[in-house]
């Protein structure tokens, strides 16, 4: 999304830039590690002194600011309507209290919401790399659905940060497309690796040893389980990456030659992603690195794109699975925890890929010792992945292959990978509540 005229937008302060937001505007906010936190702070400050600012709609995926979400402050929250398309930790309480909205949507469909006008945008607030000598900036670590927002919003405010990597791919935007610039020289958000319990490590080893083949193309979701899988792949060969997100774990595999993308059928030789989230080491590694392609998430996560990859192996985590194979990944009971994301995009694509494997994984119990494998999903929970989509479910006790299995066979397979202390009760519930003869 760019033009090539010589126009250069003015550089404004944060206080001046937020004046470009008008009452009733629909505003896209760059997400992930590219979240412009200081812009949100300034917007909240304006709302405290400008009583005319109201009815502003904000749309975004998870926003990583390293702090509380400033627009949820008690003295300004009534002025804004926040719509989370994937809920992060700093929006979770607001969504579950009714202060903010949550839209369940496949990650691949979010650009379509913008491009079709289903969610019309007036302004896109982006955080970008400094322009090159030709006037081109980069959307950096978060191209995902931000490219579509940059295409569709008539007004763009860009926070220009030298700490934002310049990434190759679809995230290029010319200065002439931008209405105003804001200079910023602050570190972008970094995410520390999540600690891996013994159960998580065992899950990672099961998946790496039993399910990931040499020459596979991998998609990893976010969290400790995908990281645990990556840490166990050191003896594999000729792996490829086609994923919605990247974390630090891929760097060592690339440097060891385990990941070389040589057997991919789409973008052979390139690591393909929509965004990355991790440490400064990761951001420095992808900076101006032609071995990576950061692409529009509508394309990256397209089931048709995913299915064309060689031995596509999709690895995602979930919260709860019932004995028929229904999977809950975005809620805990009726409380929204995250979002639909790209789980179904990749699971279905992997299922259609020659030699592909759709994998879902979780510890067998919660931190309170409750079984994550349940006779029925908890009241109010939403099914993210249907029982018809499910293939492999993995816990620290093994692997259940549910594809093509009857309800009775599924229940038996899932009980076998449940925590031993819950198996007897699950067998009883399968018979008494579900009428299954085990």
Short mmCIF file of C-alpha atoms in Angstrom, two decimals:
data_model
loop_
_atom_site.label_atom_id
_atom_site.label_comp_id
_atom_site.label_asym_id
_atom_site.label_seq_id
_atom_site.Cartn_x
_atom_site.Cartn_y
_atom_site.Cartn_z
CA UNK A 1 0.00 0.00 0.00
CA UNK A 2 2.07 2.92 -1.17
CA UNK A 3 2.35 5.74 -3.64
CA UNK A 4 5.62 7.07 -4.96
CA UNK A 5 5.23 10.85 -4.98
CA UNK A 6 7.70 13.06 -3.16
CA UNK A 7 5.34 14.15 -0.39
CA UNK A 8 6.75 13.79 3.13
CA UNK A 9 4.28 13.91 6.01
CA UNK A 10 4.81 16.28 8.93
CA UNK A 11 6.43 15.06 12.12
CA UNK A 12 4.22 15.70 15.15
CA UNK A 13 4.47 15.18 18.87
CA UNK A 14 2.25 12.52 20.45
CA UNK A 15 0.05 15.30 21.83
CA UNK A 16 -0.39 16.75 18.35
CA UNK A 17 -0.87 13.40 16.64
CA UNK A 18 -3.76 12.29 18.85
CA UNK A 19 -5.62 15.43 17.78
CA UNK A 20 -6.05 13.74 14.39
CA UNK A 21 -8.44 11.25 16.01
CA UNK A 22 -11.98 12.59 15.75
CA UNK A 23 -15.06 11.68 17.79
CA UNK A 24 -16.68 8.56 16.39
CA UNK A 25 -13.61 7.48 14.40
CA UNK A 26 -12.89 3.78 13.86
CA UNK A 27 -9.19 3.32 14.59
CA UNK A 28 -6.94 0.33 13.97
CA UNK A 29 -4.11 -0.06 16.49
CA UNK A 30 -0.99 -2.00 15.48
CA UNK A 31 -0.70 -5.08 17.68
CA UNK A 32 1.80 -7.55 19.07
CA UNK A 33 5.28 -6.20 19.74
CA UNK A 34 4.47 -3.28 17.41
CA UNK A 35 1.82 -1.85 19.73
CA UNK A 36 2.31 1.96 19.93
CA UNK A 37 1.92 2.17 23.70
CA UNK A 38 2.92 5.82 24.04
CA UNK A 39 0.30 6.80 21.48
CA UNK A 40 -2.37 5.06 23.57
CA UNK A 41 -1.08 6.90 26.65
CA UNK A 42 -1.38 10.22 24.82
CA UNK A 43 -4.86 9.36 23.57
CA UNK A 44 -5.97 8.65 27.14
CA UNK A 45 -4.45 11.94 28.29
CA UNK A 46 -6.35 13.82 25.59
CA UNK A 47 -9.61 12.21 26.71
CA UNK A 48 -9.01 13.53 30.22
CA UNK A 49 -8.99 17.15 29.03
CA UNK A 50 -11.08 17.08 25.84
CA UNK A 51 -14.71 16.33 26.64
CA UNK A 52 -15.60 16.29 22.92
CA UNK A 53 -13.62 13.10 22.32
CA UNK A 54 -16.08 10.23 22.57
CA UNK A 55 -17.37 7.24 20.68
CA UNK A 56 -13.93 6.34 19.35
CA UNK A 57 -13.82 2.68 18.25
CA UNK A 58 -10.52 0.84 18.48
CA UNK A 59 -9.89 -2.48 16.72
CA UNK A 60 -6.82 -4.65 17.26
CA UNK A 61 -5.42 -8.08 17.99
CA UNK A 62 -3.40 -8.62 21.19
CA UNK A 63 -1.68 -5.43 22.32
CA UNK A 64 1.67 -5.90 24.03
CA UNK A 65 2.46 -2.72 25.94
CA UNK A 66 4.20 -4.22 28.96
CA UNK A 67 1.69 -2.41 31.14
CA UNK A 68 -2.02 -1.90 31.68
CA UNK A 69 -4.10 -0.84 28.70
CA UNK A 70 -4.35 2.95 29.21
CA UNK A 71 -7.80 3.41 27.66
CA UNK A 72 -9.38 1.22 30.33
CA UNK A 73 -8.57 3.76 33.06
CA UNK A 74 -11.73 4.56 34.99
CA UNK A 75 -11.73 8.24 34.07
CA UNK A 76 -11.54 7.69 30.28
CA UNK A 77 -12.93 4.22 29.50
CA UNK A 78 -16.43 5.49 28.69
CA UNK A 79 -15.04 7.50 25.75
CA UNK A 80 -13.75 4.47 23.87
CA UNK A 81 -15.24 1.30 22.41
CA UNK A 82 -12.45 -1.27 22.30
CA UNK A 83 -12.95 -4.34 20.10
CA UNK A 84 -10.43 -7.13 20.60
CA UNK A 85 -9.99 -9.48 17.64
CA UNK A 86 -7.64 -11.62 19.73
CA UNK A 87 -7.54 -10.94 23.46
CA UNK A 88 -4.23 -10.48 25.24
CA UNK A 89 -3.59 -10.32 28.96
CA UNK A 90 -4.04 -6.55 29.25
CA UNK A 91 -7.53 -6.66 27.70
CA UNK A 92 -8.81 -9.86 29.29
CA UNK A 93 -10.42 -8.34 32.39
CA UNK A 94 -12.08 -5.56 30.38
CA UNK A 95 -13.55 -8.03 27.89
CA UNK A 96 -14.91 -10.26 30.64
CA UNK A 97 -16.41 -7.34 32.57
CA UNK A 98 -18.17 -5.93 29.50
CA UNK A 99 -15.95 -2.85 29.31
CA UNK A 100 -14.53 -4.07 25.96
CA UNK A 101 -15.80 -6.26 23.15
CA UNK A 102 -14.38 -9.47 21.72
CA UNK A 103 -14.97 -10.62 18.15
CA UNK A 104 -14.36 -14.34 17.55
CA UNK A 105 -12.81 -14.60 14.09
CA UNK A 106 -10.25 -16.70 12.26
CA UNK A 107 -6.98 -14.80 12.01
CA UNK A 108 -7.06 -15.30 8.23
CA UNK A 109 -10.41 -13.49 8.09
CA UNK A 110 -9.41 -10.31 9.95
CA UNK A 111 -7.95 -8.65 6.83
CA UNK A 112 -11.20 -9.51 5.04
CA UNK A 113 -13.20 -7.69 7.72
CA UNK A 114 -11.26 -4.56 6.77
CA UNK A 115 -11.13 -5.14 3.01
CA UNK A 116 -14.85 -5.83 2.68
CA UNK A 117 -15.81 -2.91 4.87
CA UNK A 118 -17.42 -5.18 7.46
CA UNK A 119 -15.22 -3.27 9.90
CA UNK A 120 -14.71 0.13 8.25
CA UNK A 121 -11.62 2.04 9.35
CA UNK A 122 -10.98 5.76 9.44
CA UNK A 123 -7.47 5.75 10.91
CA UNK A 124 -4.65 3.22 11.26
CA UNK A 125 -2.03 3.87 13.94
CA UNK A 126 1.11 1.92 13.09
CA UNK A 127 4.62 1.59 14.47
CA UNK A 128 7.17 1.37 11.65
CA UNK A 129 10.87 1.32 10.91
CA UNK A 130 12.56 4.54 9.74
CA UNK A 131 12.20 5.14 5.99
CA UNK A 132 14.96 4.04 3.65
CA UNK A 133 16.52 6.36 1.06
CA UNK A 134 13.51 5.77 -1.19
CA UNK A 135 10.95 6.73 1.45
CA UNK A 136 9.78 3.20 2.31
CA UNK A 137 9.07 2.17 5.90
CA UNK A 138 8.44 -1.36 7.17
CA UNK A 139 5.65 -2.64 9.39
CA UNK A 140 8.44 -4.57 11.08
CA UNK A 141 7.63 -7.43 13.41
CA UNK A 142 3.85 -7.33 12.88
CA UNK A 143 2.64 -7.44 9.26
CA UNK A 144 -0.24 -9.88 9.98
CA UNK A 145 -3.55 -7.98 9.58
CA UNK A 146 -1.85 -4.57 9.71
CA UNK A 147 -1.14 -4.56 6.00
CA UNK A 148 -4.87 -4.73 5.27
CA UNK A 149 -5.55 -1.96 7.80
CA UNK A 150 -2.91 0.21 6.10
CA UNK A 151 -4.57 -0.42 2.74
CA UNK A 152 -8.09 0.41 3.87
CA UNK A 153 -7.72 3.26 6.37
CA UNK A 154 -7.80 6.65 4.60
CA UNK A 155 -5.63 8.19 7.33
CA UNK A 156 -2.41 6.67 8.71
CA UNK A 157 -0.44 7.86 11.71
CA UNK A 158 2.97 6.21 11.91
CA UNK A 159 5.17 6.04 14.97
CA UNK A 160 8.71 5.83 13.55
CA UNK A 161 11.04 3.84 15.77
CA UNK A 162 14.66 2.90 14.97
CA UNK A 163 14.22 -0.10 17.25
CA UNK A 164 11.66 -1.58 14.86
CA UNK A 165 13.29 -4.14 12.54
CA UNK A 166 12.95 -3.68 8.80
CA UNK A 167 11.44 -6.95 7.62
CA UNK A 168 11.14 -8.30 4.10
CA UNK A 169 7.80 -9.22 2.57
CA UNK A 170 4.42 -7.48 2.45
CA UNK A 171 4.97 -4.90 5.18
CA UNK A 172 6.28 -2.04 3.05
CA UNK A 173 4.59 1.35 3.23
CA UNK A 174 5.73 4.60 1.56
CA UNK A 175 5.88 7.93 3.36
CA UNK A 176 3.46 9.43 0.84
CA UNK A 177 0.73 7.13 2.18
CA UNK A 178 1.19 8.43 5.74
CA UNK A 179 -0.59 11.50 7.09
CA UNK A 180 1.62 12.16 10.10
CA UNK A 181 4.79 10.81 11.69
CA UNK A 182 5.68 10.62 15.36
CA UNK A 183 9.31 10.07 16.34
CA UNK A 184 9.98 7.45 18.99
CA UNK A 185 13.21 5.87 20.21
CA UNK A 186 12.10 3.27 22.74
CA UNK A 187 12.55 -0.50 22.88
CA UNK A 188 9.68 -2.47 21.39
CA UNK A 189 8.01 -5.09 23.56
CA UNK A 190 9.98 -8.22 24.34
CA UNK A 191 8.42 -11.47 25.54
CA UNK A 192 10.39 -13.69 27.88
CA UNK A 193 10.20 -17.45 27.21
CA UNK A 194 7.57 -19.14 29.36
CA UNK A 195 8.93 -21.63 31.90
CA UNK A 196 8.52 -25.25 30.85
CA UNK A 197 7.15 -27.70 33.40
CA UNK A 198 8.06 -31.37 33.27
CA UNK A 199 4.68 -32.04 31.64
CA UNK A 200 5.32 -29.45 28.93
CA UNK A 201 8.76 -30.91 28.24
CA UNK A 202 7.29 -34.39 27.88
CA UNK A 203 4.65 -33.08 25.48
CA UNK A 204 7.34 -31.39 23.42
CA UNK A 205 9.33 -34.61 23.23
CA UNK A 206 6.29 -36.68 22.23
CA UNK A 207 5.48 -34.33 19.37
CA UNK A 208 9.07 -33.97 18.17
CA UNK A 209 9.89 -37.68 18.38
CA UNK A 210 6.60 -39.23 17.26
CA UNK A 211 4.87 -36.74 14.99
CA UNK A 212 7.35 -34.34 13.34
CA UNK A 213 9.03 -35.98 10.37
CA UNK A 214 12.14 -34.87 8.54
CA UNK A 215 11.32 -32.50 5.66
CA UNK A 216 8.13 -31.34 7.40
CA UNK A 217 6.94 -27.74 7.19
CA UNK A 218 6.03 -26.43 10.64
CA UNK A 219 3.51 -24.02 12.09
CA UNK A 220 3.80 -23.21 15.76
CA UNK A 221 1.29 -21.35 17.85
CA UNK A 222 2.25 -19.21 20.81
CA UNK A 223 3.33 -20.40 24.24
CA UNK A 224 5.37 -22.92 26.17
CA UNK A 225 4.29 -26.02 24.24
CA UNK A 226 5.44 -24.86 20.78
CA UNK A 227 8.69 -23.66 22.37
CA UNK A 228 9.16 -27.08 23.98
CA UNK A 229 8.68 -28.78 20.61
CA UNK A 230 11.26 -26.52 18.96
CA UNK A 231 13.79 -27.32 21.68
CA UNK A 232 13.47 -31.05 20.87
CA UNK A 233 14.01 -30.84 17.10
CA UNK A 234 17.81 -30.63 17.04
CA UNK A 235 18.27 -34.03 15.38
CA UNK A 236 15.76 -33.42 12.58
CA UNK A 237 16.71 -32.52 9.01
CA UNK A 238 15.48 -30.22 6.26
CA UNK A 239 12.57 -28.72 8.16
CA UNK A 240 10.67 -25.72 6.86
CA UNK A 241 8.69 -22.94 8.53
CA UNK A 242 5.34 -21.55 7.38
CA UNK A 243 3.64 -20.08 10.44
CA UNK A 244 1.52 -17.20 11.65
CA UNK A 245 4.10 -16.30 14.30
CA UNK A 246 7.76 -16.80 15.09
CA UNK A 247 9.48 -17.02 18.45
CA UNK A 248 13.12 -17.27 19.53
CA UNK A 249 13.19 -21.05 19.23
CA UNK A 250 13.54 -20.97 15.45
CA UNK A 251 16.88 -19.13 15.52
CA UNK A 252 18.95 -22.00 16.90
CA UNK A 253 17.31 -24.45 14.49
CA UNK A 254 18.16 -22.22 11.53
CA UNK A 255 21.74 -21.72 12.70
CA UNK A 256 22.14 -25.49 13.27
CA UNK A 257 20.88 -26.19 9.75
CA UNK A 258 17.86 -28.13 11.02
CA UNK A 259 15.55 -25.57 9.41
CA UNK A 260 16.63 -24.81 5.85
CA UNK A 261 13.23 -24.61 4.11
CA UNK A 262 14.62 -26.72 1.27
CA UNK A 263 11.63 -29.07 1.01
CA UNK A 264 8.82 -26.52 1.11
CA UNK A 265 6.49 -26.34 -1.84
CA UNK A 266 5.57 -22.69 -1.16
CA UNK A 267 8.38 -20.14 -0.73
CA UNK A 268 11.15 -22.72 -0.90
CA UNK A 269 14.19 -21.45 0.97
CA UNK A 270 12.28 -18.84 2.99
CA UNK A 271 10.92 -18.81 6.52
CA UNK A 272 7.38 -17.46 6.17
CA UNK A 273 5.44 -15.77 8.97
CA UNK A 274 2.90 -13.06 9.70
CA UNK A 275 4.50 -11.67 12.86
CA UNK A 276 7.14 -12.44 15.46
CA UNK A 277 7.17 -12.03 19.21
CA UNK A 278 10.17 -12.67 21.41
CA UNK A 279 13.47 -11.22 22.53
CA UNK A 280 15.70 -8.53 21.07
CA UNK A 281 17.83 -11.35 19.69
CA UNK A 282 14.90 -12.43 17.52
CA UNK A 283 14.17 -8.89 16.35
CA UNK A 284 17.81 -8.34 15.42
CA UNK A 285 17.89 -11.68 13.62
CA UNK A 286 14.95 -10.85 11.32
CA UNK A 287 16.11 -7.27 10.71
CA UNK A 288 16.84 -6.86 6.99
CA UNK A 289 17.17 -10.64 6.72
CA UNK A 290 16.12 -11.82 3.24
CA UNK A 291 15.71 -15.35 4.56
CA UNK A 292 12.42 -14.30 6.16
CA UNK A 293 9.17 -13.26 4.48
CA UNK A 294 6.67 -11.41 6.68
CA UNK A 295 3.43 -11.70 4.70
CA UNK A 296 -0.22 -10.68 4.83
CA UNK A 297 -1.96 -13.03 7.24
CA UNK A 298 -4.87 -13.50 4.83
CA UNK A 299 -2.39 -15.31 2.59
CA UNK A 300 -0.17 -16.94 5.23
CA UNK A 301 -3.12 -18.50 7.07
CA UNK A 302 -5.23 -19.32 4.05
CA UNK A 303 -6.21 -22.97 4.31
CA UNK A 304 -5.47 -23.31 0.59
CA UNK A 305 -1.95 -21.89 1.01
CA UNK A 306 -1.23 -24.02 4.06
CA UNK A 307 -2.46 -27.20 2.38
CA UNK A 308 0.02 -26.82 -0.48
CA UNK A 309 3.02 -27.16 1.81
CA UNK A 310 5.00 -30.40 2.03
CA UNK A 311 4.13 -32.45 5.16
CA UNK A 312 2.51 -29.45 6.82
CA UNK A 313 2.64 -30.02 10.56
CA UNK A 314 0.53 -27.62 12.64
CA UNK A 315 1.27 -27.51 16.37
CA UNK A 316 -1.13 -25.58 18.59
CA UNK A 317 -2.14 -25.59 22.23
CA UNK A 318 -5.61 -25.68 23.73
CA UNK A 319 -7.39 -25.30 27.05
CA UNK A 320 -9.90 -28.16 27.19
CA UNK A 321 -11.05 -31.18 25.17
CA UNK A 322 -14.23 -33.13 25.75
CA UNK A 323 -14.51 -36.88 25.28
CA UNK A 324 -15.98 -36.49 21.79
CA UNK A 325 -13.04 -34.35 20.61
CA UNK A 326 -14.49 -30.85 20.83
CA UNK A 327 -11.69 -28.38 21.56
CA UNK A 328 -11.84 -25.15 23.56
CA UNK A 329 -8.93 -22.78 23.00
CA UNK A 330 -10.14 -19.21 23.53
CA UNK A 331 -12.13 -19.37 26.77
CA UNK A 332 -12.21 -20.84 30.25
CA UNK A 333 -15.87 -21.54 30.77
CA UNK A 334 -17.62 -18.33 29.75
CA UNK A 335 -14.52 -16.17 30.38
CA UNK A 336 -12.66 -15.15 27.24
CA UNK A 337 -8.98 -15.95 27.55
CA UNK A 338 -7.45 -15.33 24.11
CA UNK A 339 -8.93 -15.71 20.64
CA UNK A 340 -9.63 -18.07 17.77
CA UNK A 341 -6.40 -16.99 16.10
CA UNK A 342 -4.97 -19.20 13.39
CA UNK A 343 -5.58 -22.57 15.02
CA UNK A 344 -8.39 -23.72 12.71
CA UNK A 345 -6.73 -22.12 9.66
CA UNK A 346 -3.68 -24.30 10.12
CA UNK A 347 -5.30 -27.45 11.47
CA UNK A 348 -7.54 -27.72 8.43
CA UNK A 349 -4.73 -26.78 6.06
CA UNK A 350 -2.45 -29.41 7.59
CA UNK A 351 -5.20 -32.02 7.32
CA UNK A 352 -5.44 -31.32 3.58
CA UNK A 353 -1.66 -31.28 3.07
CA UNK A 354 -0.08 -34.46 1.64
CA UNK A 355 1.49 -36.10 4.66
CA UNK A 356 0.30 -33.28 6.91
CA UNK A 357 -0.42 -33.55 10.63
CA UNK A 358 -2.79 -31.33 12.63
CA UNK A 359 -1.69 -31.43 16.29
CA UNK A 360 -3.26 -29.98 19.43
CA UNK A 361 -1.53 -30.25 22.79
CA UNK A 362 -2.14 -29.43 26.44
CA UNK A 363 -1.12 -30.61 29.89
CA UNK A 364 -3.55 -33.22 31.21
CA UNK A 365 -4.54 -31.08 34.22
CA UNK A 366 -4.94 -27.44 35.16
CA UNK A 367 -2.78 -25.74 37.78
CA UNK A 368 -5.51 -26.68 40.28
CA UNK A 369 -5.36 -30.36 39.38
CA UNK A 370 -8.58 -30.45 37.37
CA UNK A 371 -8.68 -32.64 34.28
CA UNK A 372 -8.46 -30.75 30.98
CA UNK A 373 -10.06 -33.76 29.34
CA UNK A 374 -13.70 -33.59 30.38
CA UNK A 375 -16.85 -35.55 29.57
CA UNK A 376 -18.41 -32.35 28.23
CA UNK A 377 -16.96 -28.87 27.81
CA UNK A 378 -17.53 -26.48 30.66
CA UNK A 379 -20.71 -24.42 30.74
CA UNK A 380 -20.32 -21.29 28.60
CA UNK A 381 -17.11 -22.37 26.88
CA UNK A 382 -16.86 -21.93 23.13
CA UNK A 383 -15.79 -24.65 20.71
CA UNK A 384 -12.81 -23.36 18.76
CA UNK A 385 -11.98 -26.52 16.84
CA UNK A 386 -14.80 -28.93 16.06
CA UNK A 387 -14.58 -32.66 16.59
CA UNK A 388 -14.59 -33.11 12.82
CA UNK A 389 -11.40 -31.01 12.51
CA UNK A 390 -9.46 -32.82 15.24
CA UNK A 391 -6.71 -35.33 14.47
CA UNK A 392 -3.96 -35.60 17.11
CA UNK A 393 -4.37 -34.64 20.77
CA UNK A 394 -1.21 -34.79 22.89
CA UNK A 395 -0.72 -34.63 26.66
CA UNK A 396 2.27 -35.64 28.78
CA UNK A 397 0.77 -39.15 28.87
CA UNK A 398 0.77 -39.78 25.15
CA UNK A 399 -0.90 -39.17 21.80
CA UNK A 400 -4.54 -39.79 20.84
CA UNK A 401 -5.29 -39.98 17.11
CA UNK A 402 -8.99 -39.16 16.79
CA UNK A 403 -9.33 -38.85 13.03
CA UNK A 404 -11.88 -41.30 11.66
CA UNK A 405 -12.67 -42.61 15.12
CA UNK A 406 -16.17 -43.17 16.51
CA UNK A 407 -17.33 -41.37 19.66
CA UNK A 408 -16.64 -44.51 21.68
CA UNK A 409 -13.16 -44.91 20.22
CA UNK A 410 -12.41 -41.22 20.81
CA UNK A 411 -13.45 -41.42 24.45
CA UNK A 412 -11.21 -44.46 25.02
CA UNK A 413 -8.23 -42.81 23.31
CA UNK A 414 -8.62 -39.57 25.25
CA UNK A 415 -9.06 -41.32 28.60
CA UNK A 416 -5.79 -43.16 27.93
CA UNK A 417 -3.91 -39.84 27.77
CA UNK A 418 -5.75 -38.22 30.68
CA UNK A 419 -4.07 -37.91 34.07
CA UNK A 420 -4.21 -41.35 35.75
CA UNK A 421 -6.04 -39.94 38.78
CA UNK A 422 -8.96 -38.87 36.57
CA UNK A 423 -9.29 -41.88 34.27
CA UNK A 424 -11.72 -43.90 36.37
CA UNK A 425 -14.09 -40.97 36.77
CA UNK A 426 -13.89 -40.18 33.04
CA UNK A 427 -14.75 -43.80 32.21
CA UNK A 428 -17.77 -43.61 34.50
CA UNK A 429 -18.87 -40.28 32.99
CA UNK A 430 -18.48 -41.66 29.48
CA UNK A 431 -20.87 -44.47 30.32
CA UNK A 432 -23.36 -42.56 32.50
CA UNK A 433 -23.40 -39.10 30.91
CA UNK A 434 -22.62 -39.90 27.28
CA UNK A 435 -24.06 -43.42 27.04
CA UNK A 436 -20.84 -44.83 25.59
CA UNK A 437 -19.91 -48.49 26.03
CA UNK A 438 -16.19 -48.57 26.66
#
